[in-house]
PDB file of C-alpha atoms in Angstrom:
ATOM      1  CA  MET A 499      -0.123   0.127   0.094  1.00 53.00           C
ATOM      2  CA  VAL A 500       2.853   2.015   0.870  1.00 48.00           C
ATOM      3  CA  LYS A 501       4.361   1.380  -2.314  1.00 49.00           C
ATOM      4  CA  TYR A 502       1.359   2.736  -4.515  1.00 49.00           C
ATOM      5  CA  PHE A 503       0.848   5.415  -2.174  1.00 47.00           C
ATOM      6  CA  SER A 504       4.874   6.585  -3.023  1.00 51.00           C
ATOM      7  CA  ILE A 505       4.358   5.945  -6.931  1.00 47.00           C
ATOM      8  CA  PHE A 506       1.055   8.075  -6.786  1.00 48.00           C
ATOM      9  CA  ILE A 507       2.791  10.942  -4.932  1.00 49.00           C
ATOM     10  CA  LEU A 508       5.810  10.844  -7.349  1.00 45.00           C
ATOM     11  CA  TYR A 509       3.200  10.966 -10.009  1.00 47.00           C
ATOM     12  CA  ILE A 510       1.398  14.275  -9.248  1.00 48.00           C
ATOM     13  CA  LEU A 511       4.544  15.670  -8.371  1.00 42.00           C
ATOM     14  CA  SER A 512       5.803  14.842 -11.596  1.00 42.00           C
ATOM     15  CA  PHE A 513       2.346  16.124 -13.152  1.00 45.00           C
ATOM     16  CA  PHE A 514       2.866  19.496 -11.783  1.00 47.00           C
ATOM     17  CA  SER A 515       6.366  19.862 -12.586  1.00 40.00           C
ATOM     18  CA  MET A 516       5.202  19.315 -16.198  1.00 38.00           C
ATOM     19  CA  HIS A 517       3.120  21.736 -16.102  1.00 47.00           C
ATOM     20  CA  ALA A 518       4.872  24.665 -14.760  1.00 44.00           C
ATOM     21  CA  GLN A 519       7.657  23.922 -17.019  1.00 46.00           C
ATOM     22  CA  THR A 520       4.968  24.288 -19.869  1.00 76.00           C
ATOM     23  CA  ARG A 521       4.027  27.470 -18.572  1.00 76.00           C
ATOM     24  CA  ASP A 522       7.676  28.733 -17.955  1.00 83.00           C
ATOM     25  CA  SER A 523       8.868  28.086 -21.552  1.00 87.00           C
ATOM     26  CA  ILE A 524       5.993  29.779 -23.271  1.00 94.00           C
ATOM     27  CA  ALA A 525       6.510  32.689 -20.800  1.00 95.00           C
ATOM     28  CA  GLY A 526       8.583  35.564 -22.852  1.00 96.00           C
ATOM     29  CA  GLU A 527       8.291  38.456 -25.803  1.00 97.00           C
ATOM     30  CA  TYR A 528       6.184  37.511 -28.788  1.00 98.00           C
ATOM     31  CA  TYR A 529       6.358  40.537 -31.570  1.00 98.00           C
ATOM     32  CA  LEU A 530       4.226  40.945 -34.310  1.00 98.00           C
ATOM     33  CA  GLN A 531       5.505  40.261 -37.690  1.00 97.00           C
ATOM     34  CA  GLY A 532       4.736  41.493 -41.267  1.00 93.00           C
ATOM     35  CA  VAL A 533       2.642  44.394 -40.416  1.00 95.00           C
ATOM     36  CA  MET A 534       4.468  47.968 -42.287  1.00 93.00           C
ATOM     37  CA  GLU A 535       5.340  50.575 -39.907  1.00 93.00           C
ATOM     38  CA  THR A 536       3.300  49.076 -36.876  1.00 95.00           C
ATOM     39  CA  ALA A 537       5.311  47.368 -33.468  1.00 97.00           C
ATOM     40  CA  SER A 538       2.931  45.220 -31.495  1.00 98.00           C
ATOM     41  CA  GLY A 539       3.616  42.254 -29.376  1.00 98.00           C
ATOM     42  CA  PHE A 540       2.601  40.663 -26.165  1.00 98.00           C
ATOM     43  CA  GLN A 541       4.896  39.701 -23.160  1.00 98.00           C
ATOM     44  CA  LEU A 542       3.907  36.729 -21.271  1.00 97.00           C
ATOM     45  CA  LEU A 543       4.948  36.489 -17.943  1.00 96.00           C
ATOM     46  CA  PRO A 544       5.520  33.098 -15.859  1.00 94.00           C
ATOM     47  CA  ASP A 545       3.045  34.249 -12.772  1.00 95.00           C
ATOM     48  CA  SER A 546       0.665  34.080 -15.693  1.00 96.00           C
ATOM     49  CA  SER A 547      -0.036  37.659 -16.190  1.00 97.00           C
ATOM     50  CA  PHE A 548       0.941  39.283 -19.495  1.00 98.00           C
ATOM     51  CA  GLN A 549       1.313  42.695 -21.097  1.00 98.00           C
ATOM     52  CA  PHE A 550       0.223  43.981 -24.640  1.00 98.00           C
ATOM     53  CA  PHE A 551       1.806  46.983 -26.501  1.00 98.00           C
ATOM     54  CA  TYR A 552       0.725  48.572 -29.895  1.00 97.00           C
ATOM     55  CA  SER A 553       2.090  51.229 -31.937  1.00 96.00           C
ATOM     56  CA  TYR A 554       1.705  52.905 -35.219  1.00 93.00           C
ATOM     57  CA  GLY A 555       2.660  56.807 -35.805  1.00 86.00           C
ATOM     58  CA  ALA A 556       1.355  58.972 -33.072  1.00 82.00           C
ATOM     59  CA  VAL A 557      -0.808  56.451 -31.620  1.00 88.00           C
ATOM     60  CA  ASP A 558       0.256  53.840 -28.625  1.00 93.00           C
ATOM     61  CA  ARG A 559      -1.639  51.364 -27.064  1.00 96.00           C
ATOM     62  CA  TYR A 560      -1.611  49.248 -24.488  1.00 97.00           C
ATOM     63  CA  GLY A 561      -2.739  46.234 -22.279  1.00 97.00           C
ATOM     64  CA  SER A 562      -2.382  43.795 -19.605  1.00 98.00           C
ATOM     65  CA  GLY A 563      -4.187  40.789 -17.857  1.00 98.00           C
ATOM     66  CA  LYS A 564      -3.941  37.578 -17.005  1.00 98.00           C
ATOM     67  CA  TRP A 565      -3.281  34.142 -19.583  1.00 98.00           C
ATOM     68  CA  SER A 566      -3.560  30.928 -19.541  1.00 96.00           C
ATOM     69  CA  LEU A 567      -2.911  27.429 -21.266  1.00 94.00           C
ATOM     70  CA  GLN A 568      -5.608  25.357 -22.939  1.00 92.00           C
ATOM     71  CA  ASN A 569      -5.134  22.641 -25.588  1.00 91.00           C
ATOM     72  CA  GLY A 570      -2.150  24.054 -27.567  1.00 91.00           C
ATOM     73  CA  HIS A 571      -4.146  27.931 -27.068  1.00 95.00           C
ATOM     74  CA  VAL A 572      -3.141  31.068 -24.850  1.00 97.00           C
ATOM     75  CA  ILE A 573      -6.388  32.766 -24.087  1.00 97.00           C
ATOM     76  CA  LEU A 574      -6.002  36.226 -22.779  1.00 98.00           C
ATOM     77  CA  ASN A 575      -8.131  37.765 -20.505  1.00 98.00           C
ATOM     78  CA  SER A 576      -8.147  41.301 -18.912  1.00 97.00           C
ATOM     79  CA  LYS A 577     -10.228  43.813 -16.404  1.00 94.00           C
ATOM     80  CA  LYS A 578     -13.569  44.636 -17.682  1.00 92.00           C
ATOM     81  CA  LYS A 579     -13.740  47.461 -20.288  1.00 91.00           C
ATOM     82  CA  PRO A 580     -15.122  51.089 -18.948  1.00 91.00           C
ATOM     83  CA  GLU A 581     -18.465  52.266 -19.922  1.00 89.00           C
ATOM     84  CA  SER A 582     -17.154  55.405 -21.216  1.00 93.00           C
ATOM     85  CA  ASP A 583     -13.942  57.011 -21.645  1.00 95.00           C
ATOM     86  CA  PHE A 584     -14.962  60.576 -21.580  1.00 97.00           C
ATOM     87  CA  THR A 585     -16.468  62.278 -18.515  1.00 96.00           C
ATOM     88  CA  LEU A 586     -18.754  64.712 -18.334  1.00 96.00           C
ATOM     89  CA  VAL A 587     -17.825  67.388 -16.379  1.00 96.00           C
ATOM     90  CA  LYS A 588     -19.846  70.324 -17.043  1.00 95.00           C
ATOM     91  CA  THR A 589     -23.365  71.204 -18.961  1.00 95.00           C
ATOM     92  CA  ARG A 590     -25.396  74.449 -18.776  1.00 94.00           C
ATOM     93  CA  SER A 591     -27.992  76.362 -20.948  1.00 95.00           C
ATOM     94  CA  THR A 592     -26.371  79.817 -22.146  1.00 94.00           C
ATOM     95  CA  LYS A 593     -27.737  82.725 -24.464  1.00 93.00           C
ATOM     96  CA  ASN A 594     -25.043  81.404 -27.199  1.00 92.00           C
ATOM     97  CA  PRO A 595     -27.009  80.491 -30.585  1.00 94.00           C
ATOM     98  CA  ASN A 596     -25.513  76.876 -30.770  1.00 95.00           C
ATOM     99  CA  VAL A 597     -24.345  74.061 -29.156  1.00 96.00           C
ATOM    100  CA  THR A 598     -21.223  73.885 -27.944  1.00 97.00           C
ATOM    101  CA  ILE A 599     -19.119  70.702 -27.019  1.00 98.00           C
ATOM    102  CA  LYS A 600     -15.825  71.167 -25.637  1.00 98.00           C
ATOM    103  CA  ILE A 601     -12.884  68.577 -24.776  1.00 98.00           C
ATOM    104  CA  ASN A 602     -10.476  69.079 -22.194  1.00 96.00           C
ATOM    105  CA  HIS A 603      -6.643  67.071 -21.722  1.00 95.00           C
ATOM    106  CA  PRO A 604      -3.608  68.332 -20.824  1.00 94.00           C
ATOM    107  CA  ASN A 605      -2.071  67.326 -24.271  1.00 93.00           C
ATOM    108  CA  SER A 606      -3.219  70.319 -26.879  1.00 94.00           C
ATOM    109  CA  ASN A 607      -1.643  68.104 -29.474  1.00 93.00           C
ATOM    110  CA  ILE A 608      -4.755  66.193 -29.700  1.00 94.00           C
ATOM    111  CA  LEU A 609      -7.562  68.130 -28.649  1.00 96.00           C
ATOM    112  CA  GLY A 610      -7.973  68.804 -32.988  1.00 97.00           C
ATOM    113  CA  HIS A 611      -8.678  65.090 -33.179  1.00 96.00           C
ATOM    114  CA  PHE A 612     -12.121  64.068 -32.117  1.00 97.00           C
ATOM    115  CA  GLU A 613     -15.216  63.021 -33.601  1.00 98.00           C
ATOM    116  CA  CYS A 614     -18.040  64.675 -31.849  1.00 97.00           C
ATOM    117  CA  THR A 615     -22.087  63.758 -33.127  1.00 97.00           C
ATOM    118  CA  VAL A 616     -24.955  65.140 -31.864  1.00 96.00           C
ATOM    119  CA  ILE A 617     -28.422  63.102 -32.345  1.00 94.00           C
ATOM    120  CA  SER A 618     -31.527  65.448 -32.532  1.00 89.00           C
ATOM    121  CA  ASP A 619     -35.063  64.323 -33.217  1.00 84.00           C
ATOM    122  CA  LYS A 620     -33.187  61.274 -34.661  1.00 80.00           C
ATOM    123  CA  LYS A 621     -31.186  63.330 -37.287  1.00 89.00           C
ATOM    124  CA  LEU A 622     -27.198  62.956 -37.044  1.00 93.00           C
ATOM    125  CA  ARG A 623     -24.877  65.847 -37.594  1.00 95.00           C
ATOM    126  CA  GLN A 624     -21.243  65.342 -36.971  1.00 96.00           C
ATOM    127  CA  LEU A 625     -18.158  67.776 -36.692  1.00 97.00           C
ATOM    128  CA  GLN A 626     -14.436  67.570 -36.023  1.00 98.00           C
ATOM    129  CA  THR A 627     -12.952  69.642 -33.026  1.00 98.00           C
ATOM    130  CA  ASN A 628     -10.891  72.612 -33.694  1.00 98.00           C
ATOM    131  CA  PRO A 629      -7.239  72.660 -32.529  1.00 97.00           C
ATOM    132  CA  GLY A 630      -8.796  73.944 -28.857  1.00 97.00           C
ATOM    133  CA  GLY A 631     -10.921  70.768 -28.708  1.00 98.00           C
ATOM    134  CA  ILE A 632     -14.233  72.726 -29.402  1.00 98.00           C
ATOM    135  CA  ALA A 633     -17.370  71.544 -31.877  1.00 98.00           C
ATOM    136  CA  VAL A 634     -19.726  73.943 -32.395  1.00 97.00           C
ATOM    137  CA  PHE A 635     -23.285  72.877 -33.934  1.00 96.00           C
ATOM    138  CA  PRO A 636     -25.875  74.869 -35.100  1.00 94.00           C
ATOM    139  CA  LEU A 637     -28.691  75.399 -32.167  1.00 93.00           C
ATOM    140  CA  GLN A 638     -30.715  72.617 -31.506  1.00 90.00           C
ATOM    141  CA  LYS A 639     -32.313  69.816 -29.107  1.00 90.00           C
ATOM    142  CA  VAL A 640     -29.795  67.377 -28.300  1.00 92.00           C
ATOM    143  CA  ASP A 641     -31.369  64.012 -27.084  1.00 92.00           C
ATOM    144  CA  SER A 642     -27.747  62.149 -27.432  1.00 95.00           C
ATOM    145  CA  ILE A 643     -24.187  63.058 -28.148  1.00 97.00           C
ATOM    146  CA  TYR A 644     -21.490  60.296 -29.242  1.00 97.00           C
ATOM    147  CA  LEU A 645     -17.865  61.385 -28.916  1.00 97.00           C
ATOM    148  CA  LEU A 646     -14.656  59.297 -31.042  1.00 97.00           C
ATOM    149  CA  PHE A 647     -10.813  59.360 -30.207  1.00 96.00           C
ATOM    150  CA  GLN A 648      -9.397  59.408 -33.543  1.00 94.00           C
ATOM    151  CA  PHE A 649      -6.657  57.356 -32.843  1.00 93.00           C
ATOM    152  CA  CYS A 650      -8.444  54.738 -31.204  1.00 93.00           C
ATOM    153  CA  PRO A 651     -11.312  54.240 -33.726  1.00 91.00           C
ATOM    154  CA  ASP A 652     -12.595  50.963 -31.745  1.00 90.00           C
ATOM    155  CA  ARG A 653     -13.991  53.597 -28.569  1.00 91.00           C
ATOM    156  CA  TYR A 654     -17.382  55.041 -28.874  1.00 92.00           C
ATOM    157  CA  SER A 655     -18.893  57.099 -26.205  1.00 95.00           C
ATOM    158  CA  SER A 656     -22.337  58.041 -25.937  1.00 95.00           C
ATOM    159  CA  PHE A 657     -23.972  60.011 -23.312  1.00 95.00           C
ATOM    160  CA  ALA A 658     -27.912  60.748 -23.049  1.00 91.00           C
ATOM    161  CA  VAL A 659     -27.774  64.675 -21.908  1.00 88.00           C
ATOM    162  CA  PRO A 660     -30.309  66.385 -19.965  1.00 82.00           C
ATOM    163  CA  ASP A 661     -33.015  68.806 -21.237  1.00 83.00           C
ATOM    164  CA  ASN A 662     -32.350  72.152 -22.657  1.00 87.00           C
ATOM    165  CA  LYS A 663     -28.529  72.600 -22.346  1.00 92.00           C
ATOM    166  CA  ASN A 664     -26.292  73.883 -24.894  1.00 94.00           C
ATOM    167  CA  TYR A 665     -22.948  73.837 -23.369  1.00 97.00           C
ATOM    168  CA  PHE A 666     -20.859  70.515 -22.697  1.00 97.00           C
ATOM    169  CA  GLU A 667     -17.555  69.687 -21.502  1.00 97.00           C
ATOM    170  CA  PHE A 668     -16.177  66.735 -21.400  1.00 97.00           C
ATOM    171  CA  LYS A 669     -12.554  64.895 -19.663  1.00 96.00           C
ATOM    172  CA  LEU A 670     -11.032  62.286 -21.785  1.00 95.00           C
ATOM    173  CA  GLU A 671      -9.769  59.320 -19.654  1.00 94.00           C
ATOM    174  CA  PRO A 672      -6.867  57.614 -19.555  1.00 91.00           C
ATOM    175  CA  SER A 673      -8.295  53.964 -20.254  1.00 92.00           C
ATOM    176  CA  ILE A 674      -9.284  55.379 -24.002  1.00 94.00           C
ATOM    177  CA  ALA A 675      -5.538  53.793 -24.750  1.00 93.00           C
ATOM    178  CA  GLU A 676      -5.716  50.840 -23.008  1.00 96.00           C
ATOM    179  CA  VAL A 677      -7.025  47.492 -24.806  1.00 97.00           C
ATOM    180  CA  PHE A 678      -8.976  45.283 -23.396  1.00 96.00           C
ATOM    181  CA  PHE A 679      -9.154  41.542 -23.764  1.00 97.00           C
ATOM    182  CA  GLU A 680     -12.285  38.867 -23.270  1.00 96.00           C
ATOM    183  CA  GLU A 681     -11.531  35.197 -24.152  1.00 97.00           C
ATOM    184  CA  PHE A 682      -8.611  36.235 -26.596  1.00 98.00           C
ATOM    185  CA  ILE A 683      -7.472  32.747 -28.105  1.00 97.00           C
ATOM    186  CA  LEU A 684      -4.041  32.590 -29.568  1.00 97.00           C
ATOM    187  CA  SER A 685      -2.392  29.422 -31.078  1.00 96.00           C
ATOM    188  CA  LEU A 686       0.901  27.975 -30.170  1.00 95.00           C
ATOM    189  CA  THR A 687       3.586  27.676 -33.024  1.00 94.00           C
ATOM    190  CA  ASP A 688       6.848  26.203 -33.405  1.00 92.00           C
ATOM    191  CA  SER A 689       8.086  29.954 -33.440  1.00 93.00           C
ATOM    192  CA  GLY A 690       5.383  31.615 -31.233  1.00 96.00           C
ATOM    193  CA  LEU A 691       1.951  32.417 -31.613  1.00 97.00           C
ATOM    194  CA  SER A 692      -0.313  32.960 -34.219  1.00 97.00           C
ATOM    195  CA  GLY A 693      -4.398  34.585 -34.536  1.00 97.00           C
ATOM    196  CA  GLY A 694      -6.116  37.891 -34.665  1.00 97.00           C
ATOM    197  CA  HIS A 695      -4.718  40.650 -33.307  1.00 97.00           C
ATOM    198  CA  PRO A 696      -6.619  43.262 -30.745  1.00 96.00           C
ATOM    199  CA  LEU A 697      -7.045  46.003 -32.792  1.00 96.00           C
ATOM    200  CA  LEU A 698      -6.213  45.184 -36.602  1.00 95.00           C
ATOM    201  CA  GLN A 699      -8.699  43.223 -38.850  1.00 92.00           C
ATOM    202  CA  GLY A 700      -8.116  40.200 -39.917  1.00 90.00           C
ATOM    203  CA  GLY A 701      -6.532  36.637 -38.436  1.00 89.00           C
ATOM    204  CA  GLY A 702      -3.567  34.764 -39.244  1.00 92.00           C
ATOM    205  CA  TYR A 703      -1.210  37.118 -37.903  1.00 97.00           C
ATOM    206  CA  ARG A 704       2.248  36.134 -36.324  1.00 97.00           C
ATOM    207  CA  TYR A 705       4.092  36.841 -33.488  1.00 98.00           C
ATOM    208  CA  VAL A 706       7.788  35.437 -33.188  1.00 97.00           C
ATOM    209  CA  LYS A 707       9.194  34.819 -29.925  1.00 96.00           C
ATOM    210  CA  ASN A 708      12.081  36.451 -28.918  1.00 92.00           C
ATOM    211  CA  ASN A 709      14.766  33.946 -27.844  1.00 78.00           C
TER     212      ASN A 709
END
């Protein structure tokens, strides 16, 4: 009986040792290949956490979370995406004969890169902010506002607005640059990983491991 118990314990220890070695061997840095002018990749850490980065021109995005291994696939998950990447910080009624939307951010270089959409009586009107972060629409009753930062086109934020207001001031939250993952699957290959990309269309992307 003692002999069989000892064999069982050795088997269990061997199983967990193999599991740890597999996880440790997968851990590392994986870089996107074959996409011009784009730097992107994943860092899988032995503690099952990961870091993601993406850089294209003036756009830098990042993400983080936990990874797991299932049947030859790496599965990525992160915290829940916030409901909005903007905060409505001020709204009021003014005597100005227009509807004004203003975006606040300490980096003045990005203030001219927001798309503002107002919906009024089921009609849609869209403007881009000027270099000061302001978009001015003709006076109308606004039912809702949609905001988009052009450097992060995957992230629309929408707001239902109070009645009889024609001035709206928003703050851009740091979460706009963060990329969130939910059951994002990559396949293990001889050279690294393959699969989709959280910010690029299509699939079949290759991520080569940096040995």
